[in-house]
Amino acid sequence: MKKAALATLAFMVFIIIALQFPFQVRTAKAQNSFSISNFYHTIGIMRNGYVIINDTIEFSGQPPNSFLVGFPYKYGAYVQKCVAYNETTSFQVKLAVPLGDRAGFYAVNVSFPDVPPQRFTILFILSNTLLNQSETTYTLDFPLYPSLTEKVENCTVKVSLPSGAGSISVSKDDETTNKTEFYMENLPSYTHSAAKVTFSLTDSEIQILDVKELKREIAISGTSEIQCSDNYYITNKAPSNMSYVTVVLPPNASNPTAYDQFGRSISSSWTNKTAGLYRVNFDLPIRSYESSSFSIKYSLPSIVYFSAESMFNATPLLFQNVDYNVESASFTLTLPEGAKITNLENTFATGRSGISKSVFQETLTINLDYASYLESIVPPAKVLQIRYEYNPLWLAFRPTLWIWALALVGCTVAVVWKRPKAAVPVQVAAAVVAAKLHPEHVKSFVQMYEEKRKILFELDALEERVRRGKIPRRRYKVQRRTLEMRLNTLDRNLAEYKERMRKAGGLYADLMRQLEIAEIEINEADANIKSIETRHSQGTLSLEAYRKLLADYQQRKNKAQTTINGILLRLREETR
């Protein structure tokens, strides 16, 4: 009986295993029912040095419901944005995920809808920190081949450089070549490949800078004239001073004029009117890792932006031709007085929009956390069109107000003039004499303040070098003590000059007040940065919160430094 029972049990176990085995085989086959037939990997550079990686993937067989795309882990810290799409749809992307069960990679996971595509594209934007500049020579560090969990039958790589690039050299896998296109059959899974391309560039096709803020303000008059203003806030990340910058204006812009942060006109000119490239020259060059602001005012033709149905098409004005990465952008459209919006078509889902209403005017505002020409590539199509109603009688509104105001003032003057006048005793005003300030004092103050800023920059550089272990601690202490002694002497002398300028009154007193406010802003920002660095190192502040706070404090510091630059420039002009 026992033998029969054991035989029966063994037979049942065999049947269960036999039934499960084909199912497991079918499951494994279903999981691997696709292959990557083609992978097109293109690396490009935006005008402000940011890196674009354009990957197009083609599947054979049944596409998966999700797909992992990655590259070596060191590039993960530089990822600014990632989008995935095909001809009609945008796909959900999850950043910073593992690449299968392997370490040493940074990956993103693209999730597809119910019907996965046979072909799709994924775009990465990486920081311009990967691009190094030495005079006219540039070196870009980039992932040569993609990192995937499956092998690729055909992988094509193209490094797309600016048209004026020369002396091209690509270093990869312990070899150097001047080719910028590569091809590999049967690219293995989990490929870990990095390369560097070095090239020379003599024109301004690339300028390593951050566009921290871009505000575009559009005003439509009662006669449908369109006046525009682009306000930039940028940071120079090149190793040398920046004496000019090339920006992109909207299509058909005309009569542009550039202004500095004080509203004074500065030198500017077209470099390529067809492409909308406009060069702005700075009176005072922007030093490395310092910030500045400027604006450009221009006109747009009504016949291009207004349709026959009185619909204003603002789509081309939402930064769709801007070939650089903008960290924060805003678009403001101000209608003529008396106009009311009757229809608004806005598909910019990533933006925060709103309509504000004053007594006689309506204004549309759209804020974007990110802006570039990529917004016009990724579906669905972005559209911003506004229809409004307007009565031409409003054109006479302001002139009528002025006429009534002048009439009222005239009547008041006439009434007062006819009243009998009482004798008024003659009063002699005591003259207030400001303290005398020689131009040499102002010039000495500017020179000493510039020297102080130079010493502060050297102290920061010294801290960075000792942090990286490039100089011994003993030498660091000696150099720091020397710089601090020079700084203390300068602070005492500057305090005396500041007091003289306050006593001089007028413009000088006002500039000293602005200078003190800017210095307080910088000191507070530095203290806050040290505080969040300590909290982050102790683990009490998350990486995301740390980065957000650091960017905020750094922006405050940059704005204060820009204010100080303007004050010193104004003082220099007073000594001429």
Coordinates of C-alpha atoms in Angstrom, one line a residue:
M1 CA 0.0 0.0 0.0
K2 CA 2.8 2.4 0.9
K3 CA 4.5 1.7 -2.4
A4 CA 1.3 2.3 -4.3
A5 CA 0.7 5.6 -2.4
L6 CA 4.3 6.8 -3.1
A7 CA 3.9 5.9 -6.8
T8 CA 0.7 7.8 -7.0
L9 CA 2.2 10.9 -5.3
A10 CA 5.2 10.8 -7.6
F11 CA 3.0 10.6 -10.6
M12 CA 0.9 13.6 -9.5
V13 CA 4.1 15.7 -8.9
F14 CA 5.3 14.8 -12.4
I15 CA 2.0 15.8 -13.9
I16 CA 2.0 19.2 -12.1
I17 CA 5.6 20.0 -13.2
A18 CA 4.8 18.9 -16.7
L19 CA 1.8 21.2 -16.9
Q20 CA 3.7 24.2 -15.5
F21 CA 6.8 23.9 -17.7
P22 CA 5.1 24.8 -21.1
F23 CA 3.4 27.8 -19.3
Q24 CA 6.8 29.1 -18.1
V25 CA 8.2 28.6 -21.6
R26 CA 5.4 30.5 -23.1
T27 CA 5.7 33.3 -20.5
A28 CA 9.4 33.6 -21.2
K29 CA 8.8 33.8 -24.9
A30 CA 6.1 36.4 -24.4
Q31 CA 8.4 38.5 -22.3
N32 CA 11.1 38.4 -25.1
S33 CA 8.7 38.8 -28.0
F34 CA 10.4 41.9 -29.3
S35 CA 13.8 43.0 -30.4
I36 CA 15.4 46.4 -30.9
S37 CA 16.0 46.6 -34.7
N38 CA 17.4 50.2 -34.9
F39 CA 18.6 52.7 -32.4
Y40 CA 19.6 56.2 -33.6
H41 CA 21.7 58.1 -31.0
T42 CA 22.4 61.8 -31.8
I43 CA 24.3 64.2 -29.6
G44 CA 23.9 68.0 -30.1
I45 CA 24.8 71.2 -28.4
M46 CA 22.4 74.2 -27.8
R47 CA 23.6 77.8 -28.2
N48 CA 24.2 78.2 -24.4
G49 CA 26.2 74.9 -24.2
Y50 CA 23.5 72.6 -22.9
V51 CA 23.7 69.1 -24.4
I52 CA 20.8 67.4 -26.3
I53 CA 20.7 63.6 -26.6
N54 CA 18.1 62.5 -29.2
D55 CA 17.4 58.8 -29.1
T56 CA 15.0 57.2 -31.6
I57 CA 14.2 53.5 -31.0
E58 CA 12.5 51.1 -33.5
F59 CA 11.1 47.7 -32.4
S60 CA 10.6 44.5 -34.2
G61 CA 7.8 42.2 -33.0
Q62 CA 5.4 43.1 -30.2
P63 CA 6.7 46.3 -28.4
P64 CA 6.9 46.2 -24.6
N65 CA 4.6 48.1 -22.3
S66 CA 7.5 50.1 -20.8
F67 CA 11.1 50.6 -21.8
L68 CA 14.4 51.5 -20.0
V69 CA 16.9 53.8 -21.6
G70 CA 20.1 54.8 -19.8
F71 CA 23.8 55.7 -19.8
P72 CA 26.7 55.6 -17.4
Y73 CA 25.8 56.8 -13.9
K74 CA 28.1 59.8 -13.9
Y75 CA 25.9 61.6 -16.4
G76 CA 22.8 61.3 -14.2
A77 CA 23.6 64.3 -12.1
Y78 CA 23.5 66.5 -15.3
V79 CA 20.1 65.5 -16.5
Q80 CA 17.9 68.7 -16.6
K81 CA 14.8 67.4 -18.6
C82 CA 13.6 64.3 -20.4
V83 CA 10.6 63.8 -22.7
A84 CA 9.5 60.8 -24.8
Y85 CA 7.1 60.9 -27.7
N86 CA 6.1 59.7 -31.2
E87 CA 4.3 61.4 -34.0
T88 CA 1.1 61.8 -32.1
T89 CA 1.6 61.2 -28.4
S90 CA 3.7 62.1 -25.4
F91 CA 4.6 59.3 -23.0
Q92 CA 5.1 59.3 -19.3
V93 CA 8.8 59.2 -18.2
K94 CA 10.1 58.3 -14.7
L95 CA 13.6 59.6 -14.0
A96 CA 16.5 58.1 -12.0
V97 CA 15.5 54.4 -12.0
P98 CA 17.8 51.4 -11.9
L99 CA 18.8 49.8 -15.2
G100 CA 17.6 46.3 -14.6
D101 CA 19.7 44.7 -11.8
R102 CA 23.0 46.4 -12.7
A103 CA 24.8 49.1 -10.8
G104 CA 26.8 51.9 -12.4
F105 CA 24.0 53.2 -14.7
Y106 CA 21.4 56.0 -14.7
A107 CA 18.2 55.2 -16.5
V108 CA 14.7 56.5 -17.2
N109 CA 11.6 54.3 -17.6
V110 CA 9.2 55.2 -20.5
S111 CA 5.6 53.9 -20.0
F112 CA 3.5 53.3 -23.0
P113 CA -0.3 53.3 -23.4
D114 CA -2.5 50.2 -24.2
V115 CA -1.0 50.1 -27.7
P116 CA 2.8 50.5 -27.5
P117 CA 4.4 52.2 -30.5
Q118 CA 6.8 50.5 -32.9
R119 CA 8.9 53.6 -33.0
F120 CA 9.4 56.4 -30.5
T121 CA 11.9 59.2 -29.6
I122 CA 13.3 60.2 -26.2
L123 CA 15.1 63.5 -25.6
F124 CA 17.5 64.3 -22.8
I125 CA 18.8 67.8 -22.0
L126 CA 22.0 67.7 -20.0
S127 CA 23.7 70.6 -18.2
N128 CA 26.4 72.7 -19.9
T129 CA 28.8 71.7 -17.1
L130 CA 29.7 68.8 -19.4
L131 CA 31.1 71.3 -21.9
N132 CA 34.5 72.8 -21.1
Q133 CA 36.0 75.8 -22.9
S134 CA 39.6 77.0 -23.2
E135 CA 39.7 80.1 -25.4
T136 CA 38.4 78.9 -28.8
T137 CA 38.7 75.2 -28.0
Y138 CA 35.7 73.2 -26.6
T139 CA 35.7 69.7 -25.0
L140 CA 32.4 67.8 -24.5
D141 CA 32.1 64.7 -22.3
F142 CA 29.1 62.5 -23.5
P143 CA 27.8 58.9 -23.5
L144 CA 28.9 57.4 -26.8
Y145 CA 26.5 54.4 -26.9
P146 CA 23.2 53.9 -25.1
S147 CA 22.8 51.6 -22.1
L148 CA 19.9 49.2 -22.5
T149 CA 18.7 45.9 -21.0
E150 CA 18.5 44.3 -24.4
K151 CA 21.0 44.1 -27.3
V152 CA 20.5 46.3 -30.3
E153 CA 20.7 44.9 -33.8
N154 CA 21.8 48.2 -35.4
C155 CA 23.0 51.2 -33.5
T156 CA 23.9 54.5 -35.3
V157 CA 25.6 57.3 -33.4
K158 CA 26.0 60.9 -34.7
V159 CA 27.8 63.8 -32.9
S160 CA 26.2 67.0 -34.3
L161 CA 28.5 70.0 -33.9
P162 CA 28.0 73.6 -34.9
S163 CA 28.6 74.4 -38.6
G164 CA 31.7 76.4 -37.9
A165 CA 33.4 73.6 -35.8
G166 CA 37.0 72.7 -36.8
S167 CA 39.9 70.5 -35.6
I168 CA 37.5 67.8 -34.5
S169 CA 38.8 65.0 -32.4
V170 CA 36.8 62.2 -30.8
S171 CA 38.4 60.1 -28.0
K172 CA 36.8 56.7 -27.3
D173 CA 37.8 53.3 -26.2
D174 CA 41.5 54.3 -26.0
E175 CA 41.5 55.5 -29.6
T176 CA 41.2 58.9 -31.3
T177 CA 39.4 59.7 -34.5
N178 CA 38.1 62.7 -36.4
K179 CA 34.9 60.9 -37.4
T180 CA 31.6 62.1 -35.9
E181 CA 29.4 59.2 -37.0
F182 CA 29.7 55.6 -35.7
Y183 CA 27.9 52.4 -36.3
M184 CA 27.7 49.1 -34.4
E185 CA 25.9 45.9 -35.1
N186 CA 24.6 43.8 -32.2
L187 CA 25.3 46.4 -29.5
P188 CA 25.5 44.4 -26.2
S189 CA 23.1 45.0 -23.4
Y190 CA 24.4 47.1 -20.4
T191 CA 27.0 48.8 -22.6
H192 CA 29.0 51.3 -20.5
S193 CA 30.6 53.7 -22.9
A194 CA 31.8 57.3 -22.5
A195 CA 33.7 59.6 -25.0
K196 CA 35.0 63.1 -25.4
V197 CA 34.9 65.3 -28.5
T198 CA 37.2 68.3 -28.9
F199 CA 36.7 71.0 -31.5
S200 CA 37.5 74.6 -32.2
L201 CA 35.0 77.4 -32.8
T202 CA 35.8 81.0 -33.5
D203 CA 32.4 82.6 -33.7
S204 CA 29.6 82.9 -31.2
E205 CA 27.5 79.8 -32.1
I206 CA 28.1 78.5 -28.6
Q207 CA 28.3 80.7 -25.4
I208 CA 28.4 78.8 -22.1
L209 CA 25.9 80.6 -20.0
D210 CA 22.7 80.0 -18.0
V211 CA 19.5 81.8 -18.9
K212 CA 18.1 82.1 -15.4
E213 CA 15.0 84.1 -16.4
L214 CA 13.4 85.3 -19.6
K215 CA 10.3 87.6 -19.4
R216 CA 8.5 88.4 -22.6
E217 CA 6.0 91.2 -22.5
I218 CA 3.7 91.9 -25.4
A219 CA 1.5 95.0 -25.6
I220 CA -1.2 95.5 -28.3
S221 CA -2.4 99.0 -29.0
G222 CA -5.8 100.2 -30.0
T223 CA -4.6 100.3 -33.6
S224 CA -3.3 96.7 -33.4
E225 CA 0.3 97.7 -33.3
I226 CA 2.4 95.1 -31.4
Q227 CA 5.3 96.3 -29.1
C228 CA 7.4 93.7 -27.3
S229 CA 10.1 93.5 -24.6
D230 CA 12.4 90.6 -23.7
N231 CA 14.0 90.9 -20.3
Y232 CA 16.9 88.5 -19.7
Y233 CA 18.8 87.5 -16.5
I234 CA 21.9 85.4 -17.3
T235 CA 24.9 84.0 -15.6
N236 CA 28.2 83.7 -17.4
K237 CA 29.7 80.1 -16.9
A238 CA 32.5 80.6 -19.4
P239 CA 36.1 80.8 -17.9
S240 CA 36.6 84.3 -19.4
N241 CA 34.7 87.6 -19.3
M242 CA 31.7 87.9 -21.6
S243 CA 31.5 91.1 -23.6
Y244 CA 28.5 90.3 -25.6
V245 CA 25.7 87.7 -26.0
T246 CA 23.7 86.5 -29.0
V247 CA 19.9 86.0 -28.4
V248 CA 17.0 84.8 -30.5
L249 CA 14.1 87.2 -31.3
P250 CA 10.7 86.0 -32.5
P251 CA 10.0 85.7 -36.3
N252 CA 9.6 88.9 -38.2
A253 CA 10.9 91.1 -35.3
S254 CA 11.9 94.6 -36.4
N255 CA 13.5 97.8 -35.0
P256 CA 15.2 96.1 -32.0
T257 CA 17.0 98.2 -29.4
A258 CA 18.9 96.8 -26.4
Y259 CA 19.0 98.3 -22.9
D260 CA 21.1 97.6 -19.8
Q261 CA 19.8 97.0 -16.3
F262 CA 19.4 100.8 -15.7
G263 CA 17.4 101.3 -18.9
R264 CA 20.2 102.9 -20.8
S265 CA 20.6 102.1 -24.5
I266 CA 23.6 99.9 -25.3
S267 CA 25.2 98.8 -28.6
S268 CA 23.5 96.0 -30.4
S269 CA 23.0 94.7 -34.0
W270 CA 21.6 91.8 -36.1
T271 CA 24.0 88.9 -36.8
N272 CA 21.4 86.9 -38.8
K273 CA 18.1 88.6 -39.3
T274 CA 16.5 85.6 -41.1
A275 CA 17.3 83.3 -38.1
G276 CA 16.4 86.0 -35.6
L277 CA 19.9 86.2 -34.1
Y278 CA 20.6 89.5 -32.4
R279 CA 23.9 90.5 -30.7
V280 CA 23.9 92.6 -27.5
N281 CA 27.2 94.2 -26.5
F282 CA 27.8 95.0 -22.8
D283 CA 29.5 98.3 -21.7
L284 CA 30.9 96.4 -18.7
P285 CA 31.8 92.7 -19.5
I286 CA 30.2 90.0 -17.3
R287 CA 32.9 88.2 -15.4
S288 CA 33.0 84.4 -15.1
Y289 CA 30.2 83.1 -12.9
E290 CA 28.7 86.5 -12.4
S291 CA 25.2 87.5 -13.5
S292 CA 23.6 90.5 -15.3
S293 CA 20.3 91.5 -16.8
F294 CA 19.4 93.4 -19.9
S295 CA 16.3 93.9 -22.1
I296 CA 15.5 94.2 -25.8
K297 CA 12.5 96.1 -27.2
Y298 CA 11.2 95.5 -30.7
S299 CA 8.1 95.6 -32.9
L300 CA 6.1 92.8 -34.6
P301 CA 4.0 93.1 -37.8
S302 CA 0.3 92.9 -37.2
I303 CA -0.4 91.4 -40.5
V304 CA 1.6 88.3 -39.5
Y305 CA 0.2 87.7 -36.0
F306 CA -3.5 88.7 -36.6
S307 CA -5.7 86.4 -38.7
A308 CA -8.6 87.6 -40.8
E309 CA -11.0 86.7 -38.0
S310 CA -9.3 89.1 -35.6
M311 CA -7.6 86.2 -33.8
F312 CA -4.2 87.0 -32.3
N313 CA -1.8 84.0 -32.8
A314 CA 0.7 84.1 -29.9
T315 CA 2.0 80.6 -30.5
P316 CA 5.3 81.6 -32.2
L317 CA 6.0 84.0 -29.3
L318 CA 6.1 81.3 -26.7
F319 CA 9.8 80.7 -27.1
Q320 CA 9.4 78.1 -29.9
N321 CA 12.5 79.3 -31.8
V322 CA 14.7 79.8 -28.8
D323 CA 17.8 77.5 -29.3
Y324 CA 18.9 77.6 -25.6
N325 CA 17.7 76.3 -22.3
V326 CA 15.7 78.8 -20.2
E327 CA 15.3 77.8 -16.6
S328 CA 12.3 80.1 -15.9
A329 CA 10.2 81.9 -18.5
S330 CA 7.1 84.1 -18.5
F331 CA 4.8 85.5 -21.2
T332 CA 2.6 88.5 -20.6
L333 CA 0.1 89.8 -23.1
T334 CA -1.5 93.2 -22.4
L335 CA -4.6 94.1 -24.4
P336 CA -5.5 97.7 -25.3
E337 CA -7.7 99.6 -22.8
G338 CA -11.3 98.6 -23.1
A339 CA -10.6 95.3 -24.8
K340 CA -12.2 92.1 -23.4
I341 CA -11.1 88.5 -24.1
T342 CA -13.9 86.5 -25.7
N343 CA -12.1 83.3 -26.7
L344 CA -8.8 81.8 -25.4
E345 CA -7.3 78.6 -26.9
N346 CA -4.3 77.5 -24.8
T347 CA -2.8 74.0 -25.0
F348 CA 0.4 74.8 -23.0
A349 CA -0.5 72.4 -20.2
T350 CA 2.9 72.7 -18.6
G351 CA 2.4 76.4 -17.9
R352 CA 0.6 78.2 -15.2
S353 CA -1.7 80.8 -16.8
G354 CA -4.2 83.4 -15.6
I355 CA -6.0 86.5 -16.7
S356 CA -5.8 89.6 -14.5
K357 CA -8.3 92.5 -14.9
S358 CA -7.8 96.1 -13.9
V359 CA -10.3 98.9 -14.3
F360 CA -10.0 99.3 -18.0
Q361 CA -7.5 96.5 -19.1
E362 CA -7.1 92.8 -19.2
T363 CA -3.7 91.0 -19.1
L364 CA -2.9 87.3 -19.9
T365 CA 0.1 85.8 -18.1
I366 CA 1.7 82.3 -18.6
N367 CA 4.6 81.1 -16.4
L368 CA 6.8 78.2 -17.6
D369 CA 9.3 76.3 -15.4
Y370 CA 11.3 75.5 -18.6
A371 CA 11.4 76.9 -22.1
S372 CA 13.2 76.1 -25.4
Y373 CA 12.4 75.1 -29.0
L374 CA 11.7 71.5 -27.8
E375 CA 8.3 72.6 -26.8
S376 CA 7.4 72.9 -30.5
I377 CA 8.6 69.4 -31.2
V378 CA 6.9 67.3 -28.6
P379 CA 3.2 66.6 -29.3
P380 CA 0.5 67.5 -28.9
A381 CA 0.9 70.7 -30.9
K382 CA 1.2 73.8 -28.7
V383 CA -1.3 76.6 -29.5
L384 CA -2.0 80.0 -27.9
Q385 CA -4.6 82.1 -29.7
I386 CA -6.7 84.9 -28.3
R387 CA -9.8 86.6 -29.7
Y388 CA -11.0 89.8 -28.1
E389 CA -13.6 92.5 -28.7
Y390 CA -12.6 96.2 -28.8
N391 CA -14.5 99.4 -29.5
P392 CA -12.4 101.9 -31.4
L393 CA -14.0 104.8 -29.4
W394 CA -11.6 103.8 -26.6
L395 CA -8.8 105.4 -28.7
A396 CA -10.2 108.8 -27.6
F397 CA -10.4 107.8 -23.9
R398 CA -7.0 109.0 -22.8
P399 CA -7.0 112.2 -24.8
T400 CA -10.4 113.1 -23.4
L401 CA -9.2 112.5 -19.9
W402 CA -6.2 114.8 -20.5
I403 CA -8.5 117.5 -21.9
W404 CA -10.8 117.4 -18.9
A405 CA -7.8 117.4 -16.5
L406 CA -6.3 120.5 -18.3
A407 CA -9.6 122.2 -18.2
L408 CA -10.0 121.5 -14.5
V409 CA -6.5 122.8 -13.8
G410 CA -7.1 125.9 -15.9
C411 CA -10.3 126.7 -14.0
T412 CA -8.6 126.2 -10.7
V413 CA -5.7 128.6 -11.7
A414 CA -8.2 131.2 -12.9
V415 CA -10.1 131.1 -9.6
V416 CA -7.0 131.4 -7.5
W417 CA -5.6 134.2 -9.8
K418 CA -8.7 136.3 -9.3
R419 CA -8.6 136.1 -5.5
P420 CA -6.9 139.0 -3.6
K421 CA -3.4 138.2 -2.7
A422 CA -2.1 138.8 0.8
A423 CA 1.4 140.2 1.4
V424 CA 3.8 137.5 1.9
P425 CA 6.9 138.2 3.9
V426 CA 10.1 137.5 2.1
Q427 CA 11.9 134.5 3.6
V428 CA 15.6 133.7 2.9
A429 CA 16.3 130.0 2.8
A430 CA 19.4 128.9 4.5
A431 CA 21.7 127.2 2.0
V432 CA 22.6 123.7 2.8
V433 CA 26.1 122.9 1.8
A434 CA 27.0 119.3 1.2
A435 CA 30.4 118.0 2.1
K436 CA 32.8 118.4 -0.7
L437 CA 33.8 115.1 -2.5
H438 CA 36.7 115.1 -4.9
P439 CA 36.6 112.8 -8.0
E440 CA 39.8 111.2 -6.7
H441 CA 38.0 109.9 -3.7
V442 CA 35.3 108.3 -5.8
K443 CA 37.9 106.7 -8.1
S444 CA 39.9 105.4 -5.1
F445 CA 36.7 103.9 -3.6
V446 CA 35.9 102.1 -6.8
Q447 CA 39.4 100.7 -7.1
M448 CA 39.5 99.5 -3.5
Y449 CA 36.1 97.9 -3.8
E450 CA 37.2 96.0 -7.0
E451 CA 40.3 94.8 -5.1
K452 CA 38.0 93.7 -2.2
R453 CA 35.8 91.6 -4.6
K454 CA 39.0 90.1 -6.1
I455 CA 40.2 89.0 -2.7
L456 CA 36.8 87.5 -1.9
F457 CA 36.9 85.6 -5.2
E458 CA 40.5 84.3 -4.3
L459 CA 39.2 83.2 -0.9
D460 CA 36.4 81.2 -2.5
A461 CA 38.8 79.6 -5.0
L462 CA 41.2 78.8 -2.1
E463 CA 38.4 77.1 -0.2
E464 CA 37.5 75.0 -3.3
R465 CA 41.1 74.0 -3.8
V466 CA 41.6 72.8 -0.3
R467 CA 38.3 71.0 -0.4
R468 CA 39.5 69.1 -3.4
G469 CA 42.8 68.4 -1.8
K470 CA 44.9 70.3 -4.3
I471 CA 46.9 72.3 -1.7
P472 CA 48.2 71.2 1.8
R473 CA 46.3 72.5 4.8
R474 CA 49.4 74.3 6.1
R475 CA 49.8 76.3 2.9
Y476 CA 46.0 77.0 2.8
K477 CA 46.1 78.5 6.3
V478 CA 49.1 80.8 5.4
Q479 CA 47.4 82.1 2.2
R480 CA 44.1 82.5 3.9
R481 CA 45.6 84.6 6.7
T482 CA 47.4 86.8 4.2
L483 CA 44.2 87.4 2.2
E484 CA 42.2 88.1 5.4
M485 CA 44.7 90.7 6.5
R486 CA 44.5 92.5 3.2
L487 CA 40.7 92.3 3.3
N488 CA 40.5 93.8 6.8
T489 CA 42.7 96.8 5.8
L490 CA 40.5 97.4 2.7
D491 CA 37.3 97.2 4.8
R492 CA 38.6 99.9 7.2
N493 CA 39.5 102.2 4.3
L494 CA 36.2 101.6 2.5
A495 CA 34.3 102.4 5.6
E496 CA 35.9 105.9 5.7
Y497 CA 35.1 106.5 2.0
K498 CA 31.5 105.3 2.5
E499 CA 31.1 107.8 5.4
R500 CA 32.4 110.7 3.1
M501 CA 30.0 109.8 0.4
R502 CA 27.1 109.7 2.8
K503 CA 27.9 113.1 4.0
A504 CA 28.2 114.3 0.4
G505 CA 24.4 113.5 0.1
G506 CA 22.4 113.3 -3.1
L507 CA 23.4 110.6 -5.5
Y508 CA 26.4 109.4 -3.5
A509 CA 24.4 108.9 -0.3
D510 CA 21.7 107.0 -2.3
L511 CA 24.3 104.7 -4.0
M512 CA 25.9 103.9 -0.6
R513 CA 22.5 103.0 0.8
Q514 CA 21.9 100.6 -2.2
L515 CA 25.4 99.2 -1.7
E516 CA 24.8 98.4 1.9
I517 CA 21.5 96.6 1.1
A518 CA 23.2 94.5 -1.6
E519 CA 26.0 93.6 0.8
I520 CA 23.5 92.5 3.4
E521 CA 21.7 90.4 0.8
I522 CA 25.0 88.7 -0.1
N523 CA 26.0 88.0 3.5
E524 CA 22.6 86.5 4.3
A525 CA 22.7 84.3 1.1
D526 CA 26.2 83.0 2.0
A527 CA 25.0 82.2 5.6
N528 CA 22.0 80.4 4.3
I529 CA 24.0 78.4 1.8
K530 CA 26.4 77.3 4.6
S531 CA 23.4 76.3 6.7
I532 CA 21.7 74.1 4.1
E533 CA 25.1 72.5 3.2
T534 CA 25.5 71.5 6.9
R535 CA 21.9 70.2 7.1
H536 CA 22.3 68.3 3.8
S537 CA 25.6 66.7 5.0
Q538 CA 23.9 65.7 8.3
G539 CA 21.0 64.1 6.4
T540 CA 18.3 66.4 7.7
L541 CA 17.7 68.0 4.3
S542 CA 16.8 66.0 1.2
L543 CA 18.7 66.4 -2.0
E544 CA 15.7 67.8 -3.9
A545 CA 15.1 70.4 -1.2
Y546 CA 18.8 71.2 -1.0
R547 CA 19.0 71.9 -4.7
K548 CA 15.9 74.0 -4.7
L549 CA 17.1 76.2 -1.7
L550 CA 20.6 76.4 -3.1
A551 CA 19.3 77.7 -6.5
D552 CA 17.1 80.3 -4.7
Y553 CA 19.9 81.6 -2.4
Q554 CA 22.3 81.7 -5.4
Q555 CA 19.9 83.7 -7.4
R556 CA 19.5 86.2 -4.6
K557 CA 23.2 86.5 -4.3
N558 CA 23.6 86.9 -8.1
K559 CA 21.0 89.7 -8.2
A560 CA 22.8 91.5 -5.3
Q561 CA 26.1 91.2 -7.2
T562 CA 24.5 92.6 -10.3
T563 CA 23.3 95.6 -8.3
I564 CA 26.8 96.2 -7.0
N565 CA 28.2 96.0 -10.6
G566 CA 25.7 98.7 -11.6
I567 CA 26.6 100.9 -8.6
L568 CA 30.4 100.7 -9.4
L569 CA 29.6 101.4 -13.1
R570 CA 27.6 104.5 -12.1
L571 CA 30.5 105.7 -9.8
R572 CA 33.0 105.2 -12.7
E573 CA 30.9 107.4 -14.9
E574 CA 30.8 110.2 -12.3
T575 CA 34.6 110.4 -12.4
R576 CA 34.9 110.8 -16.1

